[in-house]
PDB file of C-alpha atoms in Angstrom:
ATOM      1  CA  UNK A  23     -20.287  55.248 -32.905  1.00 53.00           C
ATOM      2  CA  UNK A  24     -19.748  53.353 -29.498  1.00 54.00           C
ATOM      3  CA  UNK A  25     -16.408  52.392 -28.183  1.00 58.00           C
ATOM      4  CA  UNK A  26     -17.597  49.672 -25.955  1.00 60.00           C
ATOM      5  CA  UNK A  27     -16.797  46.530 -26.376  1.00 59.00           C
ATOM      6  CA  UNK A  28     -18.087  42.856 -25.946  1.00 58.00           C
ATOM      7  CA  UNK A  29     -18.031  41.637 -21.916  1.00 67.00           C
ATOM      8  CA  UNK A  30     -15.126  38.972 -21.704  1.00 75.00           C
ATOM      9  CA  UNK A  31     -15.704  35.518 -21.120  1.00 75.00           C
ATOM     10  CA  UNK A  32     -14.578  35.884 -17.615  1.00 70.00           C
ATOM     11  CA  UNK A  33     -16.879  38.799 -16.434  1.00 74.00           C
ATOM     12  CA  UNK A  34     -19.370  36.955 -18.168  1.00 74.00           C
ATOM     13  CA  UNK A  35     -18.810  33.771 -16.000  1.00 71.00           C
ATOM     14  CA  UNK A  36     -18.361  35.888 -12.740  1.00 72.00           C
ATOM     15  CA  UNK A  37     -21.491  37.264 -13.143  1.00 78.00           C
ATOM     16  CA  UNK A  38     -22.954  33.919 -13.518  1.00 81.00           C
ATOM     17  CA  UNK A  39     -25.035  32.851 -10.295  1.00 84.00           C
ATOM     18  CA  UNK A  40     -24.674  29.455 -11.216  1.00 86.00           C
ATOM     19  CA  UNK A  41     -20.681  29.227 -11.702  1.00 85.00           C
ATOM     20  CA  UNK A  42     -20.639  31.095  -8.509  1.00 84.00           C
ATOM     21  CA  UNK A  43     -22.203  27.800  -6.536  1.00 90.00           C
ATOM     22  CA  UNK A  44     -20.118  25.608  -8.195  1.00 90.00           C
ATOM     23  CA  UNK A  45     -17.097  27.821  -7.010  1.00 88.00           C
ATOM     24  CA  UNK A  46     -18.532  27.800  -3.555  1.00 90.00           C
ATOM     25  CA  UNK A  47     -18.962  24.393  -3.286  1.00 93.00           C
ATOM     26  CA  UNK A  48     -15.458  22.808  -4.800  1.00 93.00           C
ATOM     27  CA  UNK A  49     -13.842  26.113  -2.425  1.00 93.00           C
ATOM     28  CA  UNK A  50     -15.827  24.222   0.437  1.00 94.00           C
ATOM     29  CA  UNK A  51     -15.136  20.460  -0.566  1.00 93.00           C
ATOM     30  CA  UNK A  52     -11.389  22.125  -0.601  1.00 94.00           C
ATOM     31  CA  UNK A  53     -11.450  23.290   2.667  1.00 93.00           C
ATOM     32  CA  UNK A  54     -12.853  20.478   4.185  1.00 89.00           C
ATOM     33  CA  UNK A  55     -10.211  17.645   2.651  1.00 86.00           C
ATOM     34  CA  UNK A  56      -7.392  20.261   4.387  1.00 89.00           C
ATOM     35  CA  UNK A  57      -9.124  20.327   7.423  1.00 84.00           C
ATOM     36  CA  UNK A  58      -8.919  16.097   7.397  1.00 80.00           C
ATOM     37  CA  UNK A  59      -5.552  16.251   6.270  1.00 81.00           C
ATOM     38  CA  UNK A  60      -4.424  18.980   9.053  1.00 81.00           C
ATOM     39  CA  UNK A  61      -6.306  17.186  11.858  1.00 77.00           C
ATOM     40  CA  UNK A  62      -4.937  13.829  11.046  1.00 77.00           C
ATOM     41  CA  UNK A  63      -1.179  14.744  11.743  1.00 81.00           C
ATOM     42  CA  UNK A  64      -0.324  13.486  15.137  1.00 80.00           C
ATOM     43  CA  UNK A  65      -2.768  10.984  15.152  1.00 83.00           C
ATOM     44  CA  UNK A  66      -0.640   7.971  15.125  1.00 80.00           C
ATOM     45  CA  UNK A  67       1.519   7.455  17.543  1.00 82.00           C
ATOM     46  CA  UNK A  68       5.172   7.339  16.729  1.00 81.00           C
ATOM     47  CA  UNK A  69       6.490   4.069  15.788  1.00 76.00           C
ATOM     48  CA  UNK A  70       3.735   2.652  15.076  1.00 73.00           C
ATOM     49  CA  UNK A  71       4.467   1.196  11.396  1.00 73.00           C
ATOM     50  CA  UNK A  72       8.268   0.372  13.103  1.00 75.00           C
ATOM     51  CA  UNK A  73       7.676  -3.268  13.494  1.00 76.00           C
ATOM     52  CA  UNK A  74       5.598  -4.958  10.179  1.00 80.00           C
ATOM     53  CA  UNK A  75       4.778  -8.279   9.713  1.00 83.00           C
ATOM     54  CA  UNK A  76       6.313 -10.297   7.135  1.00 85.00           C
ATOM     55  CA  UNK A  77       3.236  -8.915   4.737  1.00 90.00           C
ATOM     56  CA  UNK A  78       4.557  -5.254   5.654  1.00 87.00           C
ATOM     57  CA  UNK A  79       1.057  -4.790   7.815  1.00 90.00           C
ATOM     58  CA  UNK A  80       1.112  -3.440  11.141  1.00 88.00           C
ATOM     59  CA  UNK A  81      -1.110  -4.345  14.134  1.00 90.00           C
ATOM     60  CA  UNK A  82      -2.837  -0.972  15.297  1.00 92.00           C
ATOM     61  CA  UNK A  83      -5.094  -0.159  18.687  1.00 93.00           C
ATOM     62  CA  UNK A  84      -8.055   2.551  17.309  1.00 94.00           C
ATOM     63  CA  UNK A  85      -8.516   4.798  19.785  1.00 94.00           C
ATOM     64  CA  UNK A  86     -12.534   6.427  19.977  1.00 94.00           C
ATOM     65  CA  UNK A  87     -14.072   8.968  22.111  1.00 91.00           C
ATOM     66  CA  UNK A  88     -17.272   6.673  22.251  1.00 93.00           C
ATOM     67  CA  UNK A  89     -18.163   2.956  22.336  1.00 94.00           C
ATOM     68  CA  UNK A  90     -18.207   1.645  18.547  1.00 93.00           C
ATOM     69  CA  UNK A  91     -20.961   1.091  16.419  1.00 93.00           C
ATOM     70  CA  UNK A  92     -22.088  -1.530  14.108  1.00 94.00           C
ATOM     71  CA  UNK A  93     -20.935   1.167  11.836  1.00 94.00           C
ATOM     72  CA  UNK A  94     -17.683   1.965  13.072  1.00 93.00           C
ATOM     73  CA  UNK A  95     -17.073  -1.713  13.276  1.00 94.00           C
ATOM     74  CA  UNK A  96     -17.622  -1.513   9.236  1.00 95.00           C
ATOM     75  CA  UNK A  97     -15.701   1.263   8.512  1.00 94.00           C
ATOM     76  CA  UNK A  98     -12.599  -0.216  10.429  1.00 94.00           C
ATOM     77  CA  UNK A  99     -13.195  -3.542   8.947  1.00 94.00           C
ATOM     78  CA  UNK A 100     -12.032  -1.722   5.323  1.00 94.00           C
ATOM     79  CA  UNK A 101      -8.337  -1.173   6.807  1.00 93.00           C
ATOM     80  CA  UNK A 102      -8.083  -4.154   8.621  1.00 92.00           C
ATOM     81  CA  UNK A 103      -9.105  -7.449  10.216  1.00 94.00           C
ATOM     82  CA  UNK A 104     -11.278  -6.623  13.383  1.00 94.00           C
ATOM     83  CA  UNK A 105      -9.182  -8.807  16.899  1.00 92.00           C
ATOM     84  CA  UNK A 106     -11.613  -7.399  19.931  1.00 91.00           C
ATOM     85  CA  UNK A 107     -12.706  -4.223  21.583  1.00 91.00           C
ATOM     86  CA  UNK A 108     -12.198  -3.249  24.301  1.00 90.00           C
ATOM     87  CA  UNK A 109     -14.482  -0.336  25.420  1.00 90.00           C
ATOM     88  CA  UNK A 110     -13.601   2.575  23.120  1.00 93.00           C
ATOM     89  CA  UNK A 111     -10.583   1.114  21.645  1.00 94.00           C
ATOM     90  CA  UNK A 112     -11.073  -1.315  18.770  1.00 95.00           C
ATOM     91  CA  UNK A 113      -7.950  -3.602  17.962  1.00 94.00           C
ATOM     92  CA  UNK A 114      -7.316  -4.185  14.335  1.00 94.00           C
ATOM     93  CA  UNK A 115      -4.722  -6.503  12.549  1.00 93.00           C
ATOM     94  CA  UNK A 116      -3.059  -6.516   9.543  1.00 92.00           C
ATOM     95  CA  UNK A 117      -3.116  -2.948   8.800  1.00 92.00           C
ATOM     96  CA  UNK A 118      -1.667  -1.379   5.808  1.00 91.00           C
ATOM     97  CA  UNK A 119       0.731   1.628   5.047  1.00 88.00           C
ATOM     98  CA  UNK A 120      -2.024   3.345   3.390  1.00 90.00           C
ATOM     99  CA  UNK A 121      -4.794   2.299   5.787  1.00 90.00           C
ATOM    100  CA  UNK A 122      -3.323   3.512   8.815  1.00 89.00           C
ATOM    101  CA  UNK A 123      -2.987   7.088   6.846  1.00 88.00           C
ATOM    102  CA  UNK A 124      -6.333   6.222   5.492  1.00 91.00           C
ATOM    103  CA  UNK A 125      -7.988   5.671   9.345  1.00 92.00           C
ATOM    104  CA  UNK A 126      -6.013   9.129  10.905  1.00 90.00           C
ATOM    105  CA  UNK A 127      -8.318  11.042   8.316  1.00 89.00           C
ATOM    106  CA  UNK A 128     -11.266   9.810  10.144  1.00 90.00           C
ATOM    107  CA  UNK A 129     -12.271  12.763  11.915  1.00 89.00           C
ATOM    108  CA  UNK A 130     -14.471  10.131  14.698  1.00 92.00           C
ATOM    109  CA  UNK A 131     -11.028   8.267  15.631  1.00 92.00           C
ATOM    110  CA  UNK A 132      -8.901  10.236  18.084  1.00 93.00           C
ATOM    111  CA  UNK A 133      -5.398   7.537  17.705  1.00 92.00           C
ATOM    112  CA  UNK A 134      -4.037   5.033  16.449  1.00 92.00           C
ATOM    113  CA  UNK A 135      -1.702   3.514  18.534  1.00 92.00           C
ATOM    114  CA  UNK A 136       0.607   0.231  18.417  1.00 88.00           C
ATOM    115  CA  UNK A 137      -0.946  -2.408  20.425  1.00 87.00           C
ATOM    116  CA  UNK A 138       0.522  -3.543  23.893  1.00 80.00           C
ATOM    117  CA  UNK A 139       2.908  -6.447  23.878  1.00 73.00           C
ATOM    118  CA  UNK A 140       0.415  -9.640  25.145  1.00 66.00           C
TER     119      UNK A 140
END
């Protein structure tokens, strides 16, 4: 008579090569998202959502380590309404709460930063 008993479901799925991968790849996707989230604090500058519009949108300078792209240009027109460049620092308007959170998770921008009086 043998005493053993049926593997578990969960030493089944740990053996599994497959499961494994998935694990691998969420643990990675994981990882990543904190790394965005970690290197976006400090990215804006601070008080830069102090002075809103009447809309509650802020105007924001993006600060790049390189000229933009057509496809920068894209990305930033998502948050906001593109007003000039000027070498590596592309000045948006109208700028949401959400977007300027949204655009310091951007691991190519290196600032945001409120734009000088004119």
């Amino acid at each position: 008579m043998s005493t053993r008993t049926a593997p578990s479901t969960w030493s089944r799925a740990l053996r599994s090569a497959t499961l494994r991968r998935i694990a691998v790849v969420v643990l990675a996707v994981l990882l990543y998202q904190g790394w965005l989230g970690f290197q976006a604090i400090g990215k804006a500058e601070p008080g830069l959502e102090d002075a809103p519009d009447e809309r509650g949108r802020f105007d924001v300078d993006v600060v790049l380590g390189f000229v933009p792209e057509r496809y920068h240009i894209l990305q930033l027109q998502n948050h906001g309404r593109i007003a000039g460049t000027d070498d590596t620092v592309v000045h948006l308007r109208g700028v949401s709460p959400a977007g300027v959170d949204a655009l310091a998770r951007e691991y190519w921008i290196e600032a945001l930063v409120a734009p000088e009086p004119e």
